Amino acid sequence: MTEPRGSQPAATPGRMSSPDRLDMGARLVTPASGLLLSGALLIVAACLAGSILIRVPVKVQTEGMLITAQGIKEAAADRAGVVHNIRVRAGEHVSAGQVIADIGDAPLLTPYAGTVAELRLNDGDTIERGGAVLALLPDAPLIATVYASTAEGKNIHPGMRVELAPSNFKREEYGFVAGRVLSVAPMPATQESMQRTLGNRQLVQALSAGGPPFEVVVALETDPSTASGVRWSSSRGPAAKLSAGTLCTAAVVIREETVLRLLVPAARRLLPVDPS
């Protein structure tokens, strides 16, 4: 039977493996494809090397307040009586020996110079001898007293690097204030000791809401070339000085880890291994 005109012969194994066919298959891997593959392999290798070599800081977040190195002082009554004619307000600066109120017919003087942090009494209140009329932040170099959670406090040690952000300056604009841990309390703080340090009941309650925290004292790194007198991370800082009584957050760098070491625990959590 004759083969119809124009029809093609059926493919045979011999024809499929002819040199022309093999050459067509080889041309599927073009020079451009090879370059793309090489580039992808280089990117993977660079990512792997970076995950091994690049180290990132592991931080503990804390909160607290800028205070003076002398802490908070109290102007106490030298006699019992009725307080009246209170002459100062919270946030006002006073000089040593300045009259701040009257008790009975006699004036009460403050022995300290500094900024009034809190008035403890109102006009007309009765006070006993030795009772506090006001809390004062003395004129002295600033430090930060911050509080770390019970779980994280034991991981903080003197000398560790601190990134401190005062609440009244935008971190995205000025960066953070550089600091170092001066000391860490050996035991969690009580609310009474926090009150003596901070002089703010509401702040004490907020900072201790999750349990007794550890007190951490931070020294600020100085820089005479800035208006604030401290060193900022990404700029020369604001045109104003830092002041005692300012709330702040502080990230304490407790260690540095490679990216790979940080990713492994996360991968294990996402892809749990069946022990069986």
Tab-separated table of C-alpha atoms in Angstrom:
chain	number	residue	atom	x	y	z
A	1	MET	CA	0.000	0.000	0.000
A	2	THR	CA	1.445	3.311	-1.048
A	3	GLU	CA	2.019	6.074	1.501
A	4	PRO	CA	-0.231	9.141	1.033
A	5	ARG	CA	1.457	12.164	-0.531
A	6	GLY	CA	2.496	14.878	1.982
A	7	SER	CA	2.336	12.599	5.005
A	8	GLN	CA	5.299	12.551	7.415
A	9	PRO	CA	7.029	9.344	8.413
A	10	ALA	CA	6.365	8.148	11.949
A	11	ALA	CA	8.978	9.028	14.543
A	12	THR	CA	11.306	6.221	15.482
A	13	PRO	CA	13.769	5.879	18.349
A	14	GLY	CA	16.559	6.154	15.883
A	15	ARG	CA	15.364	9.464	14.568
A	16	MET	CA	14.836	10.928	18.095
A	17	SER	CA	18.462	10.310	19.022
A	18	SER	CA	19.884	11.713	15.842
A	19	PRO	CA	22.687	14.348	16.169
A	20	ASP	CA	20.322	17.127	15.103
A	21	ARG	CA	17.914	16.273	17.910
A	22	LEU	CA	20.685	16.089	20.515
A	23	ASP	CA	21.989	19.453	19.428
A	24	MET	CA	18.527	20.971	19.872
A	25	GLY	CA	18.376	19.643	23.464
A	26	ALA	CA	21.791	21.016	24.278
A	27	ARG	CA	20.805	24.459	23.089
A	28	LEU	CA	18.041	24.574	25.765
A	29	VAL	CA	20.730	25.581	28.332
A	30	THR	CA	21.709	28.959	26.908
A	31	PRO	CA	24.551	31.234	28.112
A	32	ALA	CA	21.940	33.569	29.640
A	33	SER	CA	20.440	30.696	31.636
A	34	GLY	CA	23.882	29.770	32.883
A	35	LEU	CA	24.509	33.319	34.047
A	36	LEU	CA	21.190	33.393	35.896
A	37	LEU	CA	21.966	30.106	37.600
A	38	SER	CA	25.435	31.303	38.594
A	39	GLY	CA	23.985	34.540	39.948
A	40	ALA	CA	21.405	32.660	42.005
A	41	LEU	CA	24.101	30.408	43.455
A	42	LEU	CA	26.227	33.444	44.340
A	43	ILE	CA	23.273	35.087	46.106
A	44	VAL	CA	22.598	31.913	48.104
A	45	ALA	CA	26.286	31.671	49.033
A	46	ALA	CA	26.374	35.346	50.080
A	47	CYS	CA	23.257	34.926	52.233
A	48	LEU	CA	24.737	31.854	53.892
A	49	ALA	CA	28.039	33.625	54.557
A	50	GLY	CA	26.210	36.671	55.912
A	51	SER	CA	24.119	34.545	58.269
A	52	ILE	CA	27.340	33.088	59.673
A	53	LEU	CA	29.470	36.256	59.808
A	54	ILE	CA	26.993	39.070	60.546
A	55	ARG	CA	26.254	39.549	64.238
A	56	VAL	CA	23.160	41.319	65.555
A	57	PRO	CA	22.522	42.648	69.085
A	58	VAL	CA	20.110	40.896	71.432
A	59	LYS	CA	18.398	43.488	73.634
A	60	VAL	CA	16.375	43.642	76.841
A	61	GLN	CA	13.758	46.411	76.918
A	62	THR	CA	13.426	48.475	80.100
A	63	GLU	CA	11.537	51.583	81.229
A	64	GLY	CA	12.219	54.236	83.815
A	65	MET	CA	13.167	57.855	84.386
A	66	LEU	CA	16.041	60.284	84.081
A	67	ILE	CA	16.996	61.419	87.572
A	68	THR	CA	19.998	63.083	89.163
A	69	ALA	CA	22.895	61.113	90.536
A	70	GLN	CA	21.815	62.223	94.033
A	71	GLY	CA	18.355	60.758	93.609
A	72	ILE	CA	15.232	62.453	94.937
A	73	LYS	CA	15.436	64.653	98.018
A	74	GLU	CA	12.570	65.715	100.253
A	75	ALA	CA	12.055	69.084	101.876
A	76	ALA	CA	10.814	68.114	105.334
A	77	ALA	CA	8.964	70.138	107.946
A	78	ASP	CA	11.067	71.239	110.910
A	79	ARG	CA	7.954	71.587	113.087
A	80	ALA	CA	4.365	70.399	113.252
A	81	GLY	CA	1.556	72.685	112.142
A	82	VAL	CA	-0.712	73.792	109.322
A	83	VAL	CA	0.907	74.342	105.918
A	84	HIS	CA	-0.093	77.451	103.993
A	85	ASN	CA	1.261	79.899	101.422
A	86	ILE	CA	2.976	77.200	99.330
A	87	ARG	CA	5.147	79.288	97.030
A	88	VAL	CA	6.381	76.725	94.458
A	89	ARG	CA	4.900	74.385	91.865
A	90	ALA	CA	5.939	71.075	90.316
A	91	GLY	CA	8.553	71.642	87.607
A	92	GLU	CA	9.798	74.916	89.122
A	93	HIS	CA	13.484	75.385	89.952
A	94	VAL	CA	14.339	76.436	93.522
A	95	SER	CA	17.548	77.584	95.187
A	96	ALA	CA	19.016	76.301	98.431
A	97	GLY	CA	17.619	78.357	101.323
A	98	GLN	CA	14.564	79.503	99.356
A	99	VAL	CA	11.244	79.823	101.222
A	100	ILE	CA	8.848	77.217	99.839
A	101	ALA	CA	5.911	77.491	102.279
A	102	ASP	CA	4.835	78.583	105.751
A	103	ILE	CA	4.110	76.268	108.659
A	104	GLY	CA	2.093	78.203	111.180
A	105	ASP	CA	3.714	81.631	111.407
A	106	ALA	CA	7.230	80.537	110.405
A	107	PRO	CA	8.661	80.067	106.906
A	108	LEU	CA	9.933	76.679	105.686
A	109	LEU	CA	13.162	76.718	103.666
A	110	THR	CA	14.490	74.050	101.317
A	111	PRO	CA	18.068	72.918	102.012
A	112	TYR	CA	18.572	71.836	98.378
A	113	ALA	CA	18.778	73.499	94.983
A	114	GLY	CA	16.948	71.690	92.216
A	115	THR	CA	13.668	71.111	90.426
A	116	VAL	CA	10.423	70.427	92.279
A	117	ALA	CA	9.304	66.916	91.300
A	118	GLU	CA	6.114	66.692	93.353
A	119	LEU	CA	4.180	68.613	95.997
A	120	ARG	CA	3.205	66.279	98.816
A	121	LEU	CA	0.722	68.635	100.536
A	122	ASN	CA	-1.822	71.342	99.762
A	123	ASP	CA	-2.525	74.641	101.484
A	124	GLY	CA	-4.380	73.993	104.735
A	125	ASP	CA	-3.017	70.473	105.294
A	126	THR	CA	-1.599	69.560	108.688
A	127	ILE	CA	1.913	68.167	108.834
A	128	GLU	CA	3.945	66.463	111.539
A	129	ARG	CA	7.572	67.303	112.280
A	130	GLY	CA	9.748	65.520	109.695
A	131	GLY	CA	6.916	65.125	107.187
A	132	ALA	CA	7.699	65.812	103.517
A	133	VAL	CA	6.316	68.974	101.947
A	134	LEU	CA	7.751	68.325	98.486
A	135	ALA	CA	10.089	66.053	96.519
A	136	LEU	CA	13.051	67.680	94.797
A	137	LEU	CA	15.462	66.644	92.017
A	138	PRO	CA	18.806	68.205	93.066
A	139	ASP	CA	21.087	69.998	90.621
A	140	ALA	CA	23.499	67.179	89.745
A	141	PRO	CA	24.579	65.112	86.703
A	142	LEU	CA	21.815	63.015	85.168
A	143	ILE	CA	21.598	59.250	85.194
A	144	ALA	CA	18.793	56.923	84.163
A	145	THR	CA	17.135	54.546	86.588
A	146	VAL	CA	15.248	51.910	84.635
A	147	TYR	CA	13.529	48.663	85.544
A	148	ALA	CA	13.817	45.262	83.865
A	149	SER	CA	11.346	42.416	84.246
A	150	THR	CA	12.019	39.666	86.768
A	151	ALA	CA	12.783	37.239	83.928
A	152	GLU	CA	15.319	39.515	82.207
A	153	GLY	CA	16.938	41.355	85.109
A	154	LYS	CA	19.507	38.638	85.834
A	155	ASN	CA	20.778	38.835	82.239
A	156	ILE	CA	21.930	42.451	82.674
A	157	HIS	CA	25.417	43.236	84.005
A	158	PRO	CA	27.513	46.388	84.607
A	159	GLY	CA	29.323	47.669	81.530
A	160	MET	CA	26.695	46.571	79.011
A	161	ARG	CA	25.805	48.975	76.209
A	162	VAL	CA	22.498	50.878	76.493
A	163	GLU	CA	20.369	52.660	73.872
A	164	LEU	CA	18.291	55.194	75.797
A	165	ALA	CA	15.337	57.113	74.325
A	166	PRO	CA	13.913	60.074	76.320
A	167	SER	CA	10.148	60.302	75.853
A	168	ASN	CA	10.162	63.989	74.884
A	169	PHE	CA	12.472	63.616	71.854
A	170	LYS	CA	11.606	61.666	68.702
A	171	ARG	CA	13.910	58.690	68.251
A	172	GLU	CA	13.416	58.684	64.465
A	173	GLU	CA	14.776	62.248	64.378
A	174	TYR	CA	17.575	62.206	66.956
A	175	GLY	CA	18.327	58.522	67.472
A	176	PHE	CA	19.119	57.354	70.991
A	177	VAL	CA	21.410	58.481	73.815
A	178	ALA	CA	24.377	56.160	74.284
A	179	GLY	CA	24.903	54.810	77.777
A	180	ARG	CA	26.431	52.050	79.897
A	181	VAL	CA	25.030	50.008	82.756
A	182	LEU	CA	26.496	51.256	86.038
A	183	SER	CA	24.839	48.813	88.401
A	184	VAL	CA	22.111	46.202	88.699
A	185	ALA	CA	20.282	45.530	91.949
A	186	PRO	CA	20.934	42.005	93.279
A	187	MET	CA	17.270	41.570	94.232
A	188	PRO	CA	13.963	42.728	92.701
A	189	ALA	CA	12.831	46.158	93.888
A	190	THR	CA	9.907	46.729	96.225
A	191	GLN	CA	7.330	49.400	95.492
A	192	GLU	CA	8.557	51.312	98.547
A	193	SER	CA	12.134	51.492	97.252
A	194	MET	CA	10.904	52.439	93.771
A	195	GLN	CA	8.823	55.232	95.295
A	196	ARG	CA	11.878	56.593	97.110
A	197	THR	CA	13.845	56.567	93.848
A	198	LEU	CA	11.232	57.812	91.382
A	199	GLY	CA	8.890	59.835	93.591
A	200	ASN	CA	5.921	59.005	91.344
A	201	ARG	CA	3.283	56.581	92.613
A	202	GLN	CA	1.552	56.015	89.277
A	203	LEU	CA	4.837	55.254	87.532
A	204	VAL	CA	5.821	52.836	90.294
A	205	GLN	CA	2.538	50.956	89.916
A	206	ALA	CA	2.920	50.769	86.123
A	207	LEU	CA	6.519	49.528	86.247
A	208	SER	CA	5.757	46.876	88.863
A	209	ALA	CA	2.476	45.671	87.342
A	210	GLY	CA	4.123	42.510	85.975
A	211	GLY	CA	5.867	41.681	89.249
A	212	PRO	CA	8.824	43.125	91.181
A	213	PRO	CA	11.381	44.377	88.607
A	214	PHE	CA	15.154	44.721	88.846
A	215	GLU	CA	16.536	48.252	89.186
A	216	VAL	CA	19.215	49.138	86.617
A	217	VAL	CA	21.260	52.359	86.839
A	218	VAL	CA	22.571	53.717	83.531
A	219	ALA	CA	25.320	56.316	83.001
A	220	LEU	CA	24.863	58.583	79.977
A	221	GLU	CA	27.862	59.049	77.679
A	222	THR	CA	28.831	62.722	77.580
A	223	ASP	CA	29.614	64.832	74.514
A	224	PRO	CA	30.523	68.498	75.139
A	225	SER	CA	29.916	69.333	71.464
A	226	THR	CA	26.140	68.755	71.704
A	227	ALA	CA	23.620	71.163	73.219
A	228	SER	CA	22.330	68.460	75.540
A	229	GLY	CA	25.821	67.459	76.655
A	230	VAL	CA	25.296	63.754	75.848
A	231	ARG	CA	26.146	61.581	72.850
A	232	TRP	CA	23.369	60.799	70.370
A	233	SER	CA	23.496	57.945	67.876
A	234	SER	CA	22.342	59.549	64.633
A	235	SER	CA	22.576	63.315	65.051
A	236	ARG	CA	23.900	66.056	67.275
A	237	GLY	CA	20.721	65.783	69.281
A	238	PRO	CA	18.089	68.386	70.134
A	239	ALA	CA	18.861	72.005	70.926
A	240	ALA	CA	17.625	71.500	74.497
A	241	LYS	CA	19.149	69.865	77.540
A	242	LEU	CA	17.794	66.699	79.093
A	243	SER	CA	15.993	67.238	82.376
A	244	ALA	CA	15.435	65.159	85.483
A	245	GLY	CA	11.999	63.618	85.746
A	246	THR	CA	11.809	62.736	82.031
A	247	LEU	CA	10.406	59.273	81.312
A	248	CYS	CA	12.539	57.060	79.096
A	249	THR	CA	12.928	53.632	77.576
A	250	ALA	CA	16.270	51.851	77.442
A	251	ALA	CA	17.355	48.851	75.372
A	252	VAL	CA	20.216	46.987	77.072
A	253	VAL	CA	22.428	44.992	74.688
A	254	ILE	CA	22.988	41.761	76.618
A	255	ARG	CA	24.905	39.901	73.859
A	256	GLU	CA	25.453	39.593	70.108
A	257	GLU	CA	24.481	36.553	68.029
A	258	THR	CA	24.986	35.502	64.410
A	259	VAL	CA	21.922	35.695	62.179
A	260	LEU	CA	22.079	31.925	61.628
A	261	ARG	CA	21.985	31.195	65.346
A	262	LEU	CA	18.927	33.403	65.768
A	263	LEU	CA	17.143	31.803	62.807
A	264	VAL	CA	17.616	28.185	63.911
A	265	PRO	CA	15.297	28.357	66.985
A	266	ALA	CA	12.666	30.161	64.903
A	267	ALA	CA	12.878	27.479	62.210
A	268	ARG	CA	12.482	24.757	64.823
A	269	ARG	CA	9.351	26.410	66.155
A	270	LEU	CA	7.878	26.757	62.663
A	271	LEU	CA	8.910	23.270	61.522
A	272	PRO	CA	8.621	20.977	64.544
A	273	VAL	CA	10.475	17.702	64.192
A	274	ASP	CA	8.503	14.520	64.896
A	275	PRO	CA	10.541	12.631	67.545
A	276	SER	CA	9.199	9.320	66.219
